[in-house]
Amino acid sequence: MPTNIKVEIVTPEKTVVSEEAQIVMSPGILGEFGVLCSHTPFLTTLKTGTVRYIDANGKERIVFISSGFAEALPDRVTILAESAERRRDIDVKRAKAALERAEKRLSGKEESDIDFTRAKAALDRALHRIKIASSVT
Ligand code: ATP
């Protein structure tokens, strides 16, 4: 029986996840990384993407996060994200509408004064949400 680690995913609005996990995989800025109990402490920046963890019952859980930070300590991982939703809470219709808006902006056909970095970040969030919501595990 593996020893569990506490995983917390927190946004400025709320705590999205607070539970025990066997392993936590996160989208680090330099690539995906996993944290098990007794891991060496570290702090890292996260990209928009997917956090996966295996809960105490052995079930895989999938959560969308929009960029942030992770702090790993020997007994816990804390993820601070700009936004986060468990897979079941993702509103696909809303994500598709956000994708359409971002694509329109990036096409350059609509407005003349476009913040491309912001539009690309919105596109990235929408694509990840759609991908996560339609993933089968
Ligand atoms: P939108 O343009 O639809 O608001 P966004 O990517 O700009 O999308 P965020 O800034 O990442 O949205 O999030 C704002 C709030 O809305 C957060 O609480 C986030 O969890 C929630 N949210 C955004 N999009 C979705 C979605 N498709 N499903 C569920 N919650 C969402």
mmCIF file of N, CA and C and ligand atoms in Angstrom:
data_model
loop_
_atom_site.group_PDB
_atom_site.id
_atom_site.type_symbol
_atom_site.label_atom_id
_atom_site.label_comp_id
_atom_site.label_asym_id
_atom_site.label_seq_id
_atom_site.Cartn_x
_atom_site.Cartn_y
_atom_site.Cartn_z
ATOM 1 N N MET A 1 0.863 -1.216 0.000
ATOM 2 C CA MET A 1 0.000 0.000 0.000
ATOM 3 C C MET A 1 0.890 1.254 0.000
ATOM 4 N N PRO A 2 0.817 2.103 -1.048
ATOM 5 C CA PRO A 2 1.669 3.293 -1.068
ATOM 6 C C PRO A 2 1.183 4.329 -0.053
ATOM 7 N N THR A 3 2.115 5.162 0.406
ATOM 8 C CA THR A 3 1.722 6.233 1.318
ATOM 9 C C THR A 3 1.187 7.388 0.471
ATOM 10 N N ASN A 4 0.105 7.976 0.931
ATOM 11 C CA ASN A 4 -0.515 9.042 0.146
ATOM 12 C C ASN A 4 0.123 10.398 0.395
ATOM 13 N N ILE A 5 -0.190 11.297 -0.517
ATOM 14 C CA ILE A 5 0.283 12.670 -0.435
ATOM 15 C C ILE A 5 -0.971 13.551 -0.563
ATOM 16 N N LYS A 6 -0.958 14.702 0.071
ATOM 17 C CA LYS A 6 -2.125 15.591 -0.013
ATOM 18 C C LYS A 6 -1.988 16.450 -1.261
ATOM 19 N N VAL A 7 -3.058 16.536 -2.062
ATOM 20 C CA VAL A 7 -3.026 17.423 -3.230
ATOM 21 C C VAL A 7 -4.068 18.524 -3.047
ATOM 22 N N GLU A 8 -3.612 19.756 -3.248
ATOM 23 C CA GLU A 8 -4.523 20.896 -3.141
ATOM 24 C C GLU A 8 -4.399 21.721 -4.403
ATOM 25 N N ILE A 9 -5.522 22.009 -5.036
ATOM 26 C CA ILE A 9 -5.528 22.888 -6.206
ATOM 27 C C ILE A 9 -6.424 24.068 -5.857
ATOM 28 N N VAL A 10 -5.800 25.235 -5.839
ATOM 29 C CA VAL A 10 -6.469 26.425 -5.329
ATOM 30 C C VAL A 10 -6.425 27.534 -6.393
ATOM 31 N N THR A 11 -7.531 28.248 -6.562
ATOM 32 C CA THR A 11 -7.559 29.408 -7.462
ATOM 33 C C THR A 11 -7.876 30.641 -6.607
ATOM 34 N N PRO A 12 -7.814 31.844 -7.188
ATOM 35 C CA PRO A 12 -8.184 33.021 -6.381
ATOM 36 C C PRO A 12 -9.634 32.944 -5.905
ATOM 37 N N GLU A 13 -10.452 32.134 -6.581
ATOM 38 C CA GLU A 13 -11.876 32.050 -6.224
ATOM 39 C C GLU A 13 -12.187 30.981 -5.195
ATOM 40 N N LYS A 14 -11.507 29.818 -5.328
ATOM 41 C CA LYS A 14 -11.901 28.700 -4.459
ATOM 42 C C LYS A 14 -10.865 27.575 -4.427
ATOM 43 N N THR A 15 -11.096 26.653 -3.502
ATOM 44 C CA THR A 15 -10.305 25.416 -3.480
ATOM 45 C C THR A 15 -11.042 24.412 -4.352
ATOM 46 N N VAL A 16 -10.387 23.968 -5.401
ATOM 47 C CA VAL A 16 -11.031 23.056 -6.353
ATOM 48 C C VAL A 16 -10.799 21.601 -5.940
ATOM 49 N N VAL A 17 -9.608 21.326 -5.410
ATOM 50 C CA VAL A 17 -9.276 19.971 -4.975
ATOM 51 C C VAL A 17 -8.563 20.047 -3.631
ATOM 52 N N SER A 18 -8.923 19.159 -2.715
ATOM 53 C CA SER A 18 -8.202 19.018 -1.453
ATOM 54 C C SER A 18 -8.410 17.586 -1.008
ATOM 55 N N GLU A 19 -7.504 16.712 -1.396
ATOM 56 C CA GLU A 19 -7.672 15.297 -1.022
ATOM 57 C C GLU A 19 -6.352 14.539 -1.048
ATOM 58 N N GLU A 20 -6.431 13.289 -0.661
ATOM 59 C CA GLU A 20 -5.245 12.435 -0.641
ATOM 60 C C GLU A 20 -5.060 11.809 -2.017
ATOM 61 N N ALA A 21 -3.807 11.694 -2.429
ATOM 62 C CA ALA A 21 -3.512 11.066 -3.723
ATOM 63 C C ALA A 21 -2.309 10.150 -3.570
ATOM 64 N N GLN A 22 -2.216 9.206 -4.510
ATOM 65 C CA GLN A 22 -1.046 8.301 -4.510
ATOM 66 C C GLN A 22 0.096 8.925 -5.295
ATOM 67 N N ILE A 23 -0.240 9.632 -6.378
ATOM 68 C CA ILE A 23 0.749 10.326 -7.211
ATOM 69 C C ILE A 23 0.049 11.494 -7.894
ATOM 70 N N VAL A 24 0.788 12.570 -8.118
ATOM 71 C CA VAL A 24 0.228 13.765 -8.772
ATOM 72 C C VAL A 24 1.128 14.129 -9.947
ATOM 73 N N MET A 25 0.544 14.246 -11.137
ATOM 74 C CA MET A 25 1.284 14.641 -12.338
ATOM 75 C C MET A 25 0.836 16.044 -12.730
ATOM 76 N N SER A 26 1.814 16.934 -12.975
ATOM 77 C CA SER A 26 1.467 18.326 -13.273
ATOM 78 C C SER A 26 2.205 18.830 -14.510
ATOM 79 N N PRO A 27 1.627 19.807 -15.215
ATOM 80 C CA PRO A 27 2.250 20.335 -16.431
ATOM 81 C C PRO A 27 3.278 21.427 -16.126
ATOM 82 N N GLY A 28 4.477 21.019 -15.751
ATOM 83 C CA GLY A 28 5.535 21.991 -15.449
ATOM 84 C C GLY A 28 5.954 22.747 -16.688
ATOM 85 N N ILE A 29 6.534 23.895 -16.480
ATOM 86 C CA ILE A 29 6.962 24.735 -17.601
ATOM 87 C C ILE A 29 8.014 23.999 -18.457
ATOM 88 N N LEU A 30 8.763 23.091 -17.823
ATOM 89 C CA LEU A 30 9.783 22.332 -18.561
ATOM 90 C C LEU A 30 9.313 20.918 -18.913
ATOM 91 N N GLY A 31 8.041 20.650 -18.716
ATOM 92 C CA GLY A 31 7.515 19.322 -19.022
ATOM 93 C C GLY A 31 6.746 18.752 -17.847
ATOM 94 N N GLU A 32 6.023 17.687 -18.109
ATOM 95 C CA GLU A 32 5.193 17.086 -17.060
ATOM 96 C C GLU A 32 6.071 16.435 -15.989
ATOM 97 N N PHE A 33 5.683 16.568 -14.733
ATOM 98 C CA PHE A 33 6.431 15.920 -13.656
ATOM 99 C C PHE A 33 5.462 15.271 -12.666
ATOM 100 N N GLY A 34 5.987 14.256 -11.994
ATOM 101 C CA GLY A 34 5.169 13.537 -11.028
ATOM 102 C C GLY A 34 5.716 13.709 -9.624
ATOM 103 N N VAL A 35 4.817 13.739 -8.653
ATOM 104 C CA VAL A 35 5.237 13.857 -7.253
ATOM 105 C C VAL A 35 4.623 12.717 -6.448
ATOM 106 N N LEU A 36 5.482 12.026 -5.746
ATOM 107 C CA LEU A 36 5.076 10.952 -4.826
ATOM 108 C C LEU A 36 5.380 11.411 -3.409
ATOM 109 N N CYS A 37 4.857 10.703 -2.439
ATOM 110 C CA CYS A 37 5.155 11.003 -1.037
ATOM 111 C C CYS A 37 6.665 10.973 -0.801
ATOM 112 N N SER A 38 7.156 11.841 0.069
ATOM 113 C CA SER A 38 8.584 11.950 0.443
ATOM 114 C C SER A 38 9.453 12.562 -0.645
ATOM 115 N N HIS A 39 8.815 13.229 -1.595
ATOM 116 C CA HIS A 39 9.569 13.904 -2.659
ATOM 117 C C HIS A 39 10.404 15.039 -2.072
ATOM 118 N N THR A 40 11.541 15.314 -2.695
ATOM 119 C CA THR A 40 12.366 16.460 -2.294
ATOM 120 C C THR A 40 11.569 17.751 -2.552
ATOM 121 N N PRO A 41 11.584 18.699 -1.635
ATOM 122 C CA PRO A 41 10.807 19.933 -1.839
ATOM 123 C C PRO A 41 11.282 20.739 -3.049
ATOM 124 N N PHE A 42 10.353 21.293 -3.777
ATOM 125 C CA PHE A 42 10.692 22.222 -4.861
ATOM 126 C C PHE A 42 9.490 23.081 -5.200
ATOM 127 N N LEU A 43 9.796 24.137 -5.955
ATOM 128 C CA LEU A 43 8.777 25.101 -6.375
ATOM 129 C C LEU A 43 8.934 25.263 -7.875
ATOM 130 N N THR A 44 7.838 25.263 -8.629
ATOM 131 C CA THR A 44 7.986 25.425 -10.081
ATOM 132 C C THR A 44 6.786 26.147 -10.684
ATOM 133 N N THR A 45 7.000 26.659 -11.881
ATOM 134 C CA THR A 45 5.934 27.327 -12.636
ATOM 135 C C THR A 45 5.202 26.273 -13.472
ATOM 136 N N LEU A 46 3.896 26.454 -13.616
ATOM 137 C CA LEU A 46 3.093 25.508 -14.394
ATOM 138 C C LEU A 46 2.530 26.171 -15.650
ATOM 139 N N LYS A 47 2.365 25.338 -16.676
ATOM 140 C CA LYS A 47 1.717 25.800 -17.914
ATOM 141 C C LYS A 47 0.222 25.485 -17.822
ATOM 142 N N THR A 48 -0.535 26.100 -18.688
ATOM 143 C CA THR A 48 -1.930 25.697 -18.843
ATOM 144 C C THR A 48 -1.962 24.244 -19.319
ATOM 145 N N GLY A 49 -2.801 23.436 -18.709
ATOM 146 C CA GLY A 49 -2.850 22.026 -19.120
ATOM 147 C C GLY A 49 -3.601 21.160 -18.125
ATOM 148 N N THR A 50 -3.104 19.938 -17.981
ATOM 149 C CA THR A 50 -3.825 18.922 -17.211
ATOM 150 C C THR A 50 -3.053 18.505 -15.970
ATOM 151 N N VAL A 51 -3.716 18.514 -14.824
ATOM 152 C CA VAL A 51 -3.168 17.871 -13.626
ATOM 153 C C VAL A 51 -3.892 16.536 -13.501
ATOM 154 N N ARG A 52 -3.131 15.470 -13.363
ATOM 155 C CA ARG A 52 -3.712 14.135 -13.159
ATOM 156 C C ARG A 52 -3.237 13.630 -11.820
ATOM 157 N N TYR A 53 -4.121 12.993 -11.096
ATOM 158 C CA TYR A 53 -3.658 12.318 -9.889
ATOM 159 C C TYR A 53 -4.454 11.040 -9.687
ATOM 160 N N ILE A 54 -3.838 10.133 -8.984
ATOM 161 C CA ILE A 54 -4.522 8.891 -8.617
ATOM 162 C C ILE A 54 -4.987 9.081 -7.184
ATOM 163 N N ASP A 55 -6.290 9.015 -6.978
ATOM 164 C CA ASP A 55 -6.798 9.282 -5.627
ATOM 165 C C ASP A 55 -6.549 8.084 -4.695
ATOM 166 N N ALA A 56 -6.968 8.239 -3.450
ATOM 167 C CA ALA A 56 -6.670 7.207 -2.443
ATOM 168 C C ALA A 56 -7.304 5.858 -2.788
ATOM 169 N N ASN A 57 -8.366 5.897 -3.624
ATOM 170 C CA ASN A 57 -9.029 4.647 -4.019
ATOM 171 C C ASN A 57 -8.491 4.086 -5.326
ATOM 172 N N GLY A 58 -7.433 4.706 -5.854
ATOM 173 C CA GLY A 58 -6.834 4.190 -7.083
ATOM 174 C C GLY A 58 -7.485 4.707 -8.350
ATOM 175 N N LYS A 59 -8.384 5.698 -8.219
ATOM 176 C CA LYS A 59 -9.074 6.230 -9.403
ATOM 177 C C LYS A 59 -8.317 7.435 -9.954
ATOM 178 N N GLU A 60 -8.180 7.471 -11.291
ATOM 179 C CA GLU A 60 -7.503 8.618 -11.909
ATOM 180 C C GLU A 60 -8.440 9.822 -11.939
ATOM 181 N N ARG A 61 -7.931 10.963 -11.541
ATOM 182 C CA ARG A 61 -8.702 12.215 -11.547
ATOM 183 C C ARG A 61 -8.002 13.211 -12.458
ATOM 184 N N ILE A 62 -8.799 13.973 -13.192
ATOM 185 C CA ILE A 62 -8.231 14.895 -14.174
ATOM 186 C C ILE A 62 -8.790 16.293 -13.944
ATOM 187 N N VAL A 63 -7.880 17.259 -13.891
ATOM 188 C CA VAL A 63 -8.282 18.642 -13.589
ATOM 189 C C VAL A 63 -7.597 19.590 -14.572
ATOM 190 N N PHE A 64 -8.367 20.504 -15.136
ATOM 191 C CA PHE A 64 -7.788 21.546 -15.987
ATOM 192 C C PHE A 64 -7.214 22.632 -15.091
ATOM 193 N N ILE A 65 -6.019 23.127 -15.445
ATOM 194 C CA ILE A 65 -5.521 24.328 -14.759
ATOM 195 C C ILE A 65 -5.010 25.327 -15.794
ATOM 196 N N SER A 66 -5.232 26.584 -15.497
ATOM 197 C CA SER A 66 -4.730 27.652 -16.338
ATOM 198 C C SER A 66 -3.550 28.276 -15.600
ATOM 199 N N SER A 67 -2.381 28.051 -16.098
ATOM 200 C CA SER A 67 -1.081 28.492 -15.547
ATOM 201 C C SER A 67 -1.040 28.821 -14.042
ATOM 202 N N GLY A 68 0.106 28.638 -13.447
ATOM 203 C CA GLY A 68 0.235 28.887 -12.013
ATOM 204 C C GLY A 68 1.555 28.398 -11.462
ATOM 205 N N PHE A 69 1.518 27.991 -10.200
ATOM 206 C CA PHE A 69 2.720 27.522 -9.509
ATOM 207 C C PHE A 69 2.401 26.240 -8.753
ATOM 208 N N ALA A 70 3.432 25.413 -8.579
ATOM 209 C CA ALA A 70 3.271 24.236 -7.727
ATOM 210 C C ALA A 70 4.366 24.242 -6.679
ATOM 211 N N GLU A 71 3.974 23.939 -5.460
ATOM 212 C CA GLU A 71 4.951 23.746 -4.392
ATOM 213 C C GLU A 71 4.834 22.291 -3.943
ATOM 214 N N ALA A 72 5.944 21.569 -4.068
ATOM 215 C CA ALA A 72 5.944 20.177 -3.614
ATOM 216 C C ALA A 72 6.709 20.092 -2.310
ATOM 217 N N LEU A 73 6.088 19.504 -1.308
ATOM 218 C CA LEU A 73 6.731 19.225 -0.022
ATOM 219 C C LEU A 73 6.658 17.709 0.174
ATOM 220 N N PRO A 74 7.383 17.146 1.115
ATOM 221 C CA PRO A 74 7.388 15.678 1.234
ATOM 222 C C PRO A 74 5.998 15.052 1.399
ATOM 223 N N ASP A 75 5.062 15.791 2.026
ATOM 224 C CA ASP A 75 3.749 15.185 2.273
ATOM 225 C C ASP A 75 2.600 15.858 1.522
ATOM 226 N N ARG A 76 2.915 16.869 0.672
ATOM 227 C CA ARG A 76 1.824 17.556 -0.040
ATOM 228 C C ARG A 76 2.287 18.264 -1.308
ATOM 229 N N VAL A 77 1.325 18.457 -2.220
ATOM 230 C CA VAL A 77 1.560 19.281 -3.409
ATOM 231 C C VAL A 77 0.475 20.340 -3.411
ATOM 232 N N THR A 78 0.893 21.598 -3.469
ATOM 233 C CA THR A 78 -0.075 22.684 -3.544
ATOM 234 C C THR A 78 0.067 23.350 -4.898
ATOM 235 N N ILE A 79 -1.049 23.432 -5.614
ATOM 236 C CA ILE A 79 -1.052 24.066 -6.932
ATOM 237 C C ILE A 79 -1.901 25.330 -6.843
ATOM 238 N N LEU A 80 -1.285 26.452 -7.186
ATOM 239 C CA LEU A 80 -2.004 27.724 -7.221
ATOM 240 C C LEU A 80 -2.188 28.055 -8.692
ATOM 241 N N ALA A 81 -3.427 28.080 -9.152
ATOM 242 C CA ALA A 81 -3.687 28.286 -10.582
ATOM 243 C C ALA A 81 -4.612 29.475 -10.784
ATOM 244 N N GLU A 82 -4.507 30.097 -11.952
ATOM 245 C CA GLU A 82 -5.390 31.237 -12.232
ATOM 246 C C GLU A 82 -6.838 30.781 -12.309
ATOM 247 N N SER A 83 -7.057 29.619 -12.948
ATOM 248 C CA SER A 83 -8.381 28.986 -12.895
ATOM 249 C C SER A 83 -8.190 27.473 -12.972
ATOM 250 N N ALA A 84 -9.171 26.752 -12.495
ATOM 251 C CA ALA A 84 -9.088 25.292 -12.482
ATOM 252 C C ALA A 84 -10.490 24.711 -12.426
ATOM 253 N N GLU A 85 -10.681 23.630 -13.149
ATOM 254 C CA GLU A 85 -11.960 22.903 -13.082
ATOM 255 C C GLU A 85 -11.684 21.417 -13.149
ATOM 256 N N ARG A 86 -12.396 20.653 -12.338
ATOM 257 C CA ARG A 86 -12.373 19.207 -12.501
ATOM 258 C C ARG A 86 -13.002 18.895 -13.854
ATOM 259 N N ARG A 87 -12.596 17.765 -14.423
ATOM 260 C CA ARG A 87 -13.069 17.448 -15.777
ATOM 261 C C ARG A 87 -14.590 17.510 -15.890
ATOM 262 N N ARG A 88 -15.276 16.947 -14.900
ATOM 263 C CA ARG A 88 -16.747 16.912 -14.970
ATOM 264 C C ARG A 88 -17.388 18.301 -14.892
ATOM 265 N N ASP A 89 -16.642 19.298 -14.426
ATOM 266 C CA ASP A 89 -17.201 20.648 -14.280
ATOM 267 C C ASP A 89 -16.930 21.544 -15.484
ATOM 268 N N ILE A 90 -16.225 21.019 -16.476
ATOM 269 C CA ILE A 90 -15.914 21.842 -17.653
ATOM 270 C C ILE A 90 -17.173 21.998 -18.504
ATOM 271 N N ASP A 91 -17.480 23.237 -18.824
ATOM 272 C CA ASP A 91 -18.613 23.550 -19.684
ATOM 273 C C ASP A 91 -18.067 23.611 -21.117
ATOM 274 N N VAL A 92 -18.335 22.555 -21.880
ATOM 275 C CA VAL A 92 -17.752 22.438 -23.219
ATOM 276 C C VAL A 92 -18.297 23.521 -24.160
ATOM 277 N N LYS A 93 -19.580 23.810 -24.008
ATOM 278 C CA LYS A 93 -20.193 24.833 -24.876
ATOM 279 C C LYS A 93 -19.484 26.173 -24.664
ATOM 280 N N ARG A 94 -19.228 26.473 -23.415
ATOM 281 C CA ARG A 94 -18.548 27.738 -23.091
ATOM 282 C C ARG A 94 -17.125 27.733 -23.654
ATOM 283 N N ALA A 95 -16.434 26.607 -23.518
ATOM 284 C CA ALA A 95 -15.059 26.521 -24.030
ATOM 285 C C ALA A 95 -15.048 26.657 -25.556
ATOM 286 N N LYS A 96 -16.047 26.081 -26.211
ATOM 287 C CA LYS A 96 -16.108 26.192 -27.675
ATOM 288 C C LYS A 96 -16.372 27.633 -28.105
ATOM 289 N N ALA A 97 -17.198 28.319 -27.346
ATOM 290 C CA ALA A 97 -17.476 29.727 -27.663
ATOM 291 C C ALA A 97 -16.202 30.558 -27.460
ATOM 292 N N ALA A 98 -15.445 30.249 -26.391
ATOM 293 C CA ALA A 98 -14.182 30.965 -26.131
ATOM 294 C C ALA A 98 -13.176 30.677 -27.250
ATOM 295 N N LEU A 99 -13.168 29.442 -27.709
ATOM 296 C CA LEU A 99 -12.261 29.058 -28.802
ATOM 297 C C LEU A 99 -12.599 29.853 -30.071
ATOM 298 N N GLU A 100 -13.879 29.936 -30.357
ATOM 299 C CA GLU A 100 -14.311 30.662 -31.557
ATOM 300 C C GLU A 100 -13.908 32.137 -31.488
ATOM 301 N N ARG A 101 -14.119 32.724 -30.310
ATOM 302 C CA ARG A 101 -13.743 34.143 -30.140
ATOM 303 C C ARG A 101 -12.249 34.335 -30.344
ATOM 304 N N ALA A 102 -11.467 33.444 -29.724
ATOM 305 C CA ALA A 102 -10.001 33.576 -29.825
ATOM 306 C C ALA A 102 -9.544 33.380 -31.268
ATOM 307 N N GLU A 103 -10.139 32.411 -31.947
ATOM 308 C CA GLU A 103 -9.750 32.163 -33.353
ATOM 309 C C GLU A 103 -10.070 33.364 -34.222
ATOM 310 N N LYS A 104 -11.224 33.968 -33.973
ATOM 311 C CA LYS A 104 -11.624 35.137 -34.752
ATOM 312 C C LYS A 104 -10.627 36.276 -34.541
ATOM 313 N N ARG A 105 -10.248 36.476 -33.270
ATOM 314 C CA ARG A 105 -9.292 37.548 -32.968
ATOM 315 C C ARG A 105 -7.949 37.276 -33.635
ATOM 316 N N LEU A 106 -7.506 36.031 -33.549
ATOM 317 C CA LEU A 106 -6.180 35.699 -34.086
ATOM 318 C C LEU A 106 -6.169 35.711 -35.613
ATOM 319 N N SER A 107 -7.336 35.589 -36.230
ATOM 320 C CA SER A 107 -7.385 35.616 -37.693
ATOM 321 C C SER A 107 -7.086 37.021 -38.215
ATOM 322 N N GLY A 108 -7.230 38.004 -37.326
ATOM 323 C CA GLY A 108 -6.924 39.385 -37.704
ATOM 324 C C GLY A 108 -7.986 40.039 -38.569
ATOM 325 N N LYS A 109 -9.098 39.331 -38.792
ATOM 326 C CA LYS A 109 -10.132 39.877 -39.691
ATOM 327 C C LYS A 109 -11.106 40.808 -38.971
ATOM 328 N N GLU A 110 -11.211 40.630 -37.651
ATOM 329 C CA GLU A 110 -12.253 41.345 -36.919
ATOM 330 C C GLU A 110 -11.837 42.744 -36.451
ATOM 331 N N GLU A 111 -10.984 42.768 -35.420
ATOM 332 C CA GLU A 111 -10.597 44.055 -34.841
ATOM 333 C C GLU A 111 -9.196 44.402 -35.317
ATOM 334 N N SER A 112 -8.863 45.679 -35.289
ATOM 335 C CA SER A 112 -7.525 46.059 -35.752
ATOM 336 C C SER A 112 -6.513 46.027 -34.596
ATOM 337 N N ASP A 113 -7.017 46.263 -33.377
ATOM 338 C CA ASP A 113 -6.127 46.376 -32.226
ATOM 339 C C ASP A 113 -6.183 45.102 -31.384
ATOM 340 N N ILE A 114 -5.388 44.098 -31.784
ATOM 341 C CA ILE A 114 -5.476 42.794 -31.129
ATOM 342 C C ILE A 114 -4.297 42.564 -30.196
ATOM 343 N N ASP A 115 -4.610 42.066 -28.992
ATOM 344 C CA ASP A 115 -3.552 41.622 -28.088
ATOM 345 C C ASP A 115 -3.353 40.125 -28.381
ATOM 346 N N PHE A 116 -2.371 39.828 -29.231
ATOM 347 C CA PHE A 116 -2.179 38.450 -29.686
ATOM 348 C C PHE A 116 -1.815 37.502 -28.540
ATOM 349 N N THR A 117 -0.979 37.997 -27.620
ATOM 350 C CA THR A 117 -0.563 37.136 -26.500
ATOM 351 C C THR A 117 -1.785 36.711 -25.690
ATOM 352 N N ARG A 118 -2.659 37.664 -25.457
ATOM 353 C CA ARG A 118 -3.864 37.370 -24.671
ATOM 354 C C ARG A 118 -4.804 36.428 -25.440
ATOM 355 N N ALA A 119 -4.944 36.700 -26.734
ATOM 356 C CA ALA A 119 -5.822 35.851 -27.550
ATOM 357 C C ALA A 119 -5.261 34.423 -27.640
ATOM 358 N N LYS A 120 -3.945 34.307 -27.748
ATOM 359 C CA LYS A 120 -3.336 32.965 -27.821
ATOM 360 C C LYS A 120 -3.516 32.206 -26.505
ATOM 361 N N ALA A 121 -3.397 32.926 -25.393
ATOM 362 C CA ALA A 121 -3.587 32.289 -24.076
ATOM 363 C C ALA A 121 -5.042 31.806 -23.929
ATOM 364 N N ALA A 122 -5.983 32.614 -24.420
ATOM 365 C CA ALA A 122 -7.403 32.227 -24.347
ATOM 366 C C ALA A 122 -7.654 31.005 -25.235
ATOM 367 N N LEU A 123 -7.014 30.985 -26.400
ATOM 368 C CA LEU A 123 -7.140 29.845 -27.317
ATOM 369 C C LEU A 123 -6.600 28.573 -26.643
ATOM 370 N N ASP A 124 -5.449 28.711 -26.009
ATOM 371 C CA ASP A 124 -4.800 27.592 -25.332
ATOM 372 C C ASP A 124 -5.705 27.034 -24.217
ATOM 373 N N ARG A 125 -6.298 27.921 -23.428
ATOM 374 C CA ARG A 125 -7.199 27.476 -22.353
ATOM 375 C C ARG A 125 -8.381 26.710 -22.938
ATOM 376 N N ALA A 126 -8.969 27.287 -23.982
ATOM 377 C CA ALA A 126 -10.159 26.661 -24.578
ATOM 378 C C ALA A 126 -9.813 25.290 -25.166
ATOM 379 N N LEU A 127 -8.684 25.200 -25.865
ATOM 380 C CA LEU A 127 -8.302 23.913 -26.474
ATOM 381 C C LEU A 127 -8.064 22.849 -25.409
ATOM 382 N N HIS A 128 -7.388 23.224 -24.326
ATOM 383 C CA HIS A 128 -7.140 22.256 -23.248
ATOM 384 C C HIS A 128 -8.450 21.824 -22.585
ATOM 385 N N ARG A 129 -9.339 22.776 -22.353
ATOM 386 C CA ARG A 129 -10.616 22.406 -21.717
ATOM 387 C C ARG A 129 -11.385 21.414 -22.594
ATOM 388 N N ILE A 130 -11.422 21.698 -23.902
ATOM 389 C CA ILE A 130 -12.173 20.823 -24.818
ATOM 390 C C ILE A 130 -11.527 19.435 -24.849
ATOM 391 N N LYS A 131 -10.193 19.425 -24.910
ATOM 392 C CA LYS A 131 -9.481 18.144 -24.956
ATOM 393 C C LYS A 131 -9.733 17.326 -23.677
ATOM 394 N N ILE A 132 -9.639 17.980 -22.536
ATOM 395 C CA ILE A 132 -9.840 17.264 -21.268
ATOM 396 C C ILE A 132 -11.273 16.746 -21.158
ATOM 397 N N ALA A 133 -12.234 17.614 -21.516
ATOM 398 C CA ALA A 133 -13.642 17.229 -21.383
ATOM 399 C C ALA A 133 -13.988 16.052 -22.277
ATOM 400 N N SER A 134 -13.298 15.932 -23.412
ATOM 401 C CA SER A 134 -13.634 14.840 -24.338
ATOM 402 C C SER A 134 -12.716 13.625 -24.163
ATOM 403 N N SER A 135 -11.796 13.688 -23.188
ATOM 404 C CA SER A 135 -10.895 12.546 -22.992
ATOM 405 C C SER A 135 -11.624 11.424 -22.255
ATOM 406 N N VAL A 136 -11.258 10.217 -22.582
ATOM 407 C CA VAL A 136 -11.888 9.053 -21.949
ATOM 408 C C VAL A 136 -10.823 8.335 -21.126
ATOM 409 N N THR A 137 -11.160 8.040 -19.880
ATOM 410 C CA THR A 137 -10.190 7.269 -19.076
ATOM 411 C C THR A 137 -10.855 6.040 -18.499
HETATM 412 P P1 ATP B 1 -14.310 32.563 -20.831
HETATM 413 O O1 ATP B 1 -13.917 33.528 -21.931
HETATM 414 O O2 ATP B 1 -15.370 31.587 -21.234
HETATM 415 O O3 ATP B 1 -14.576 33.249 -19.494
HETATM 416 P P2 ATP B 1 -11.634 32.065 -19.959
HETATM 417 O O4 ATP B 1 -10.604 31.075 -20.409
HETATM 418 O O5 ATP B 1 -11.302 33.506 -20.202
HETATM 419 O O6 ATP B 1 -13.018 31.635 -20.594
HETATM 420 P P3 ATP B 1 -10.889 31.925 -17.203
HETATM 421 O O7 ATP B 1 -10.385 33.334 -17.050
HETATM 422 O O8 ATP B 1 -9.870 30.825 -17.347
HETATM 423 O O9 ATP B 1 -11.926 31.851 -18.418
HETATM 424 O O10 ATP B 1 -11.838 31.533 -15.977
HETATM 425 C C1 ATP B 1 -12.780 32.436 -15.385
HETATM 426 C C2 ATP B 1 -13.698 31.604 -14.491
HETATM 427 O O11 ATP B 1 -14.611 30.858 -15.320
HETATM 428 C C3 ATP B 1 -12.984 30.555 -13.655
HETATM 429 O O12 ATP B 1 -13.700 30.387 -12.449
HETATM 430 C C4 ATP B 1 -13.083 29.281 -14.484
HETATM 431 O O13 ATP B 1 -13.007 28.115 -13.664
HETATM 432 C C5 ATP B 1 -14.442 29.448 -15.146
HETATM 433 N N1 ATP B 1 -14.514 28.863 -16.496
HETATM 434 C C6 ATP B 1 -14.034 29.390 -17.644
HETATM 435 N N2 ATP B 1 -14.312 28.609 -18.702
HETATM 436 C C7 ATP B 1 -14.967 27.520 -18.202
HETATM 437 C C8 ATP B 1 -15.517 26.342 -18.783
HETATM 438 N N3 ATP B 1 -15.461 26.102 -20.098
HETATM 439 N N4 ATP B 1 -16.118 25.461 -17.963
HETATM 440 C C9 ATP B 1 -16.210 25.676 -16.636
HETATM 441 N N5 ATP B 1 -15.718 26.769 -16.023
HETATM 442 C C10 ATP B 1 -15.100 27.694 -16.776
#
